[in-house]
Short mmCIF file of N, CA and C in Angstrom, two decimals:
data_model
loop_
_atom_site.label_atom_id
_atom_site.label_comp_id
_atom_site.label_asym_id
_atom_site.label_seq_id
_atom_site.Cartn_x
_atom_site.Cartn_y
_atom_site.Cartn_z
N ILE E 1 0.82 -1.43 0.05
CA ILE E 1 0.34 0.21 0.14
C ILE E 1 0.62 1.11 -0.06
N ASN E 2 0.08 2.20 -0.71
CA ASN E 2 0.93 3.42 -0.54
C ASN E 2 0.00 4.57 -0.67
N GLY E 3 0.72 5.63 -0.51
CA GLY E 3 -0.44 6.98 -0.70
C GLY E 3 -0.48 7.96 0.94
N THR E 4 -1.16 8.89 0.47
CA THR E 4 -1.81 9.31 1.45
C THR E 4 -3.14 9.82 1.50
N GLN E 5 -3.52 9.65 2.89
CA GLN E 5 -4.99 9.86 3.00
C GLN E 5 -5.85 10.63 4.40
N VAL E 6 -6.51 10.46 4.03
CA VAL E 6 -7.07 11.38 5.89
C VAL E 6 -8.60 11.04 5.72
N TYR E 7 -8.74 10.78 7.06
CA TYR E 7 -9.62 10.00 8.32
C TYR E 7 -10.36 11.37 8.86
N TYR E 8 -11.55 11.21 8.74
CA TYR E 8 -12.44 12.32 9.52
C TYR E 8 -13.89 11.75 9.99
N ASN E 9 -14.48 12.71 10.64
CA ASN E 9 -15.76 12.07 11.47
C ASN E 9 -16.64 13.41 10.31
N PRO E 10 -17.93 11.95 9.55
CA PRO E 10 -18.55 13.21 9.00
C PRO E 10 -19.99 13.61 9.48
N ALA E 11 -19.62 13.37 10.99
CA ALA E 11 -20.55 14.08 11.67
C ALA E 11 -19.98 15.24 12.21
N ASN E 12 -19.16 15.60 11.73
CA ASN E 12 -18.75 17.34 12.14
C ASN E 12 -18.14 17.84 10.85
N GLU E 13 -18.75 18.78 10.36
CA GLU E 13 -18.46 19.50 9.36
C GLU E 13 -17.33 20.38 9.32
N ILE E 14 -16.94 20.72 10.38
CA ILE E 14 -15.52 21.28 10.31
C ILE E 14 -14.36 20.65 9.79
N GLY E 15 -14.52 19.26 10.19
CA GLY E 15 -13.56 18.22 10.72
C GLY E 15 -13.46 17.77 8.98
N THR E 16 -15.05 17.60 8.36
CA THR E 16 -14.90 17.29 7.12
C THR E 16 -14.25 17.72 6.00
N LEU E 17 -14.45 19.52 6.18
CA LEU E 17 -13.94 20.70 5.19
C LEU E 17 -12.07 20.31 6.02
N LEU E 18 -11.64 20.17 7.09
CA LEU E 18 -10.28 19.88 6.94
C LEU E 18 -9.60 18.93 6.52
N ALA E 19 -10.57 17.89 6.40
CA ALA E 19 -9.89 16.38 5.97
C ALA E 19 -9.65 16.81 4.56
N GLU E 20 -10.81 17.94 3.43
CA GLU E 20 -10.94 17.77 2.62
C GLU E 20 -9.64 18.42 1.88
N ASN E 21 -9.51 19.76 3.03
CA ASN E 21 -8.30 20.58 2.41
C ASN E 21 -7.06 19.91 2.55
N ILE E 22 -7.24 19.73 3.51
CA ILE E 22 -5.49 18.77 3.74
C ILE E 22 -5.23 17.85 3.05
N TYR E 23 -5.93 16.82 2.44
CA TYR E 23 -5.74 16.31 1.30
C TYR E 23 -5.48 16.93 0.26
N ASP E 24 -6.18 17.78 -0.34
CA ASP E 24 -5.76 18.40 -1.66
C ASP E 24 -4.56 19.06 -1.64
N GLN E 25 -4.18 19.69 -0.41
CA GLN E 25 -2.94 20.30 -0.18
C GLN E 25 -1.99 19.29 -0.90
N MET E 26 -1.73 18.11 0.06
CA MET E 26 -1.17 16.62 0.06
C MET E 26 -1.07 16.43 -1.36
N VAL E 27 -2.32 16.15 -1.83
CA VAL E 27 -2.17 15.62 -3.34
C VAL E 27 -1.66 16.42 -4.22
N ASN E 28 -1.55 18.11 -4.08
CA ASN E 28 -1.06 19.44 -4.76
C ASN E 28 0.45 19.32 -4.59
N LEU E 29 0.84 19.23 -3.46
CA LEU E 29 2.10 19.62 -3.05
C LEU E 29 2.92 18.88 -3.24
N THR E 30 2.80 17.15 -2.72
CA THR E 30 3.48 16.22 -2.22
C THR E 30 3.85 15.24 -3.88
N ASN E 31 4.48 14.18 -4.03
CA ASN E 31 4.50 13.23 -5.19
C ASN E 31 3.95 12.10 -4.97
N LEU E 32 3.23 12.11 -3.44
CA LEU E 32 2.69 10.67 -2.81
C LEU E 32 1.47 10.67 -3.90
N THR E 33 1.41 9.06 -3.49
CA THR E 33 0.21 8.96 -4.58
C THR E 33 -1.23 8.95 -3.54
N PRO E 34 -2.05 9.52 -4.28
CA PRO E 34 -3.54 10.07 -3.73
C PRO E 34 -4.17 8.97 -3.50
N LYS E 35 -4.84 8.71 -2.36
CA LYS E 35 -5.97 7.26 -1.93
C LYS E 35 -7.28 7.93 -1.71
N PHE E 36 -7.59 9.37 -0.76
CA PHE E 36 -8.59 9.29 -0.63
C PHE E 36 -8.85 9.62 0.55
N THR E 37 -10.01 10.68 0.69
CA THR E 37 -10.63 11.19 2.49
C THR E 37 -11.53 9.74 3.12
N GLN E 38 -11.20 9.62 4.10
CA GLN E 38 -11.96 8.74 4.34
C GLN E 38 -12.87 8.54 5.90
N ASN E 39 -14.15 7.80 6.06
CA ASN E 39 -14.81 7.99 7.18
C ASN E 39 -14.09 7.11 8.47
N GLY E 40 -13.46 8.30 9.31
CA GLY E 40 -13.31 7.56 10.26
C GLY E 40 -13.84 7.74 11.78
N ALA E 41 -14.99 7.66 11.54
CA ALA E 41 -16.11 7.78 12.62
C ALA E 41 -15.92 6.67 14.02
N ASN E 42 -15.05 5.41 13.25
CA ASN E 42 -14.89 4.06 13.66
C ASN E 42 -13.87 4.34 14.46
N LEU E 43 -13.08 5.34 14.38
CA LEU E 43 -11.96 5.27 15.14
C LEU E 43 -11.87 6.02 16.46
N TYR E 44 -11.29 5.48 17.38
CA TYR E 44 -11.67 6.35 18.83
C TYR E 44 -11.15 7.63 18.85
N VAL E 45 -10.13 7.79 18.55
CA VAL E 45 -9.76 9.44 18.46
C VAL E 45 -10.44 10.44 17.48
N ILE E 46 -10.73 9.78 16.58
CA ILE E 46 -11.81 10.96 16.03
C ILE E 46 -13.28 11.00 16.03
N ARG E 47 -13.97 9.18 16.81
CA ARG E 47 -15.08 9.84 17.62
C ARG E 47 -15.16 10.15 18.70
N THR E 48 -14.23 10.13 19.86
CA THR E 48 -14.80 10.69 21.10
C THR E 48 -14.11 12.28 21.42
N THR E 49 -13.42 12.68 19.96
CA THR E 49 -13.00 14.33 20.25
C THR E 49 -14.31 15.04 20.00
N LYS E 50 -14.67 16.57 21.02
CA LYS E 50 -15.77 17.10 21.01
C LYS E 50 -15.06 18.27 19.75
N ARG E 51 -14.23 18.82 19.18
CA ARG E 51 -13.56 19.51 18.28
C ARG E 51 -13.29 18.51 17.23
N PRO E 52 -13.33 19.68 15.48
CA PRO E 52 -13.15 19.24 14.35
C PRO E 52 -11.72 18.25 14.37
N ALA E 53 -11.51 17.15 13.94
CA ALA E 53 -10.18 16.45 14.30
C ALA E 53 -10.13 15.36 13.01
N VAL E 54 -8.75 15.16 12.40
CA VAL E 54 -8.60 14.30 11.40
C VAL E 54 -7.15 13.54 11.81
N LEU E 55 -7.39 12.35 11.04
CA LEU E 55 -6.04 11.38 11.07
C LEU E 55 -5.62 11.40 9.56
N VAL E 56 -4.19 12.41 9.40
CA VAL E 56 -3.61 12.12 8.64
C VAL E 56 -2.28 11.20 8.59
N GLU E 57 -2.68 10.29 6.95
CA GLU E 57 -1.67 9.09 7.15
C GLU E 57 -0.99 9.75 5.87
N THR E 58 0.28 9.70 6.55
CA THR E 58 0.88 10.85 5.30
C THR E 58 1.64 9.88 4.00
N ALA E 59 1.44 8.83 4.46
CA ALA E 59 2.67 8.04 3.81
C ALA E 59 2.61 6.88 4.18
N PHE E 60 3.46 6.11 4.23
CA PHE E 60 3.31 4.46 4.30
C PHE E 60 4.63 4.04 4.53
N ILE E 61 5.54 3.75 5.22
CA ILE E 61 6.67 3.58 5.80
C ILE E 61 7.30 1.97 4.80
N SER E 62 5.97 1.39 4.92
CA SER E 62 6.15 -0.24 3.94
C SER E 62 6.45 -0.05 3.17
N ASN E 63 6.02 0.95 2.35
CA ASN E 63 6.13 0.98 0.49
C ASN E 63 7.30 1.45 0.78
N ALA E 64 8.63 1.00 -0.17
CA ALA E 64 10.19 1.92 -0.16
C ALA E 64 9.75 3.38 -0.42
N ASN E 65 8.79 3.38 -1.72
CA ASN E 65 9.28 5.28 -2.50
C ASN E 65 8.81 5.94 -1.27
N ASP E 66 7.74 5.79 -0.52
CA ASP E 66 6.90 6.38 0.57
C ASP E 66 8.03 6.45 1.57
N ARG E 67 8.29 5.53 1.81
CA ARG E 67 9.32 5.79 3.12
C ARG E 67 10.87 6.69 2.80
N LYS E 68 11.21 6.51 1.76
CA LYS E 68 12.43 7.15 0.84
C LYS E 68 11.81 8.73 1.18
N TYR E 69 10.55 8.93 0.53
CA TYR E 69 9.94 9.95 0.81
C TYR E 69 10.13 10.88 2.27
N LEU E 70 9.53 9.87 2.94
CA LEU E 70 9.34 10.32 4.48
C LEU E 70 10.86 10.59 5.55
N LEU E 71 11.77 9.84 4.77
CA LEU E 71 12.71 10.46 5.17
C LEU E 71 13.37 11.18 5.01
N SER E 72 13.32 11.94 3.79
CA SER E 72 13.76 13.06 2.74
C SER E 72 13.53 14.00 3.56
N SER E 73 14.36 15.47 4.52
CA SER E 73 13.98 16.40 4.77
C SER E 73 12.92 17.21 4.20
N SER E 74 13.39 16.93 2.55
CA SER E 74 12.15 18.02 1.68
C SER E 74 10.91 16.90 1.64
N GLY E 75 10.69 15.90 1.92
CA GLY E 75 9.45 15.57 1.83
C GLY E 75 8.64 15.98 3.24
N GLN E 76 9.42 15.70 4.48
CA GLN E 76 9.25 16.20 5.55
C GLN E 76 8.35 17.64 5.23
N ASN E 77 9.49 18.60 5.19
CA ASN E 77 9.02 19.98 4.74
C ASN E 77 7.54 20.18 3.99
N THR E 78 7.42 19.42 3.13
CA THR E 78 6.42 19.54 1.55
C THR E 78 5.40 19.20 2.74
N ILE E 79 5.12 17.96 4.00
CA ILE E 79 4.52 17.37 4.46
C ILE E 79 3.91 18.23 5.00
N ALA E 80 5.06 18.66 5.97
CA ALA E 80 4.81 19.68 6.94
C ALA E 80 3.62 21.11 6.32
N GLU E 81 4.11 21.16 5.20
CA GLU E 81 3.64 22.73 4.50
C GLU E 81 1.89 22.70 3.76
N ALA E 82 1.79 21.18 3.24
CA ALA E 82 0.55 20.63 2.73
C ALA E 82 -0.74 20.73 4.02
N ILE E 83 -0.10 20.13 5.41
CA ILE E 83 -0.97 20.20 6.56
C ILE E 83 -1.33 21.73 6.85
N THR E 84 -0.07 22.33 6.92
CA THR E 84 -0.32 23.41 7.63
C THR E 84 -1.53 24.79 6.71
N ASN E 85 -1.06 24.20 4.87
CA ASN E 85 -2.01 25.27 4.38
C ASN E 85 -3.49 24.61 4.29
N GLY E 86 -3.58 23.29 4.74
CA GLY E 86 -4.90 23.02 4.93
C GLY E 86 -5.55 23.27 5.55
N ILE E 87 -4.96 23.28 7.33
CA ILE E 87 -5.45 24.12 8.46
C ILE E 87 -6.04 25.71 8.21
N ILE E 88 -4.90 26.48 7.68
CA ILE E 88 -5.27 27.86 7.17
C ILE E 88 -5.81 28.06 5.80
N GLU E 89 -5.95 27.05 5.20
CA GLU E 89 -7.60 27.34 4.46
C GLU E 89 -8.93 27.37 4.76
N THR E 90 -8.44 25.87 5.79
CA THR E 90 -10.22 25.42 6.56
C THR E 90 -10.09 26.80 7.91
N LEU E 91 -9.52 27.54 8.21
CA LEU E 91 -9.98 28.10 9.47
C LEU E 91 -10.32 29.86 8.47
N SER E 92 -9.39 29.85 7.26
CA SER E 92 -10.02 31.32 5.97
C SER E 92 -11.76 31.00 5.97
N GLU E 93 -12.18 29.62 5.30
CA GLU E 93 -13.17 29.44 5.00
C GLU E 93 -14.03 29.41 6.12
N ILE E 94 -14.10 29.07 7.56
CA ILE E 94 -14.95 29.32 8.43
C ILE E 94 -15.40 30.77 9.05
N GLU E 95 -14.38 31.43 8.82
CA GLU E 95 -14.26 33.01 9.45
C GLU E 95 -15.46 33.63 8.65
#
């Protein structure tokens, strides 16, 4: 398995928007294979939070290409930038 995916709780509109924005930024900025946003309502960390929350699976260390990207400084910086951009975009859309 490879690529990036973002889990969210569909019952939380802002969390859903956050997941979509982070995912879009990950697809646009990284060279990782896009997977999908995924209903994560069955995940404890997503289900029990009272605030908007997402779980970002940036890439898979079990995949050689993903692992190489994750270990590189440029890959780490790009992933951080994508997540940051997704958060900033979400905040600007909800204000």
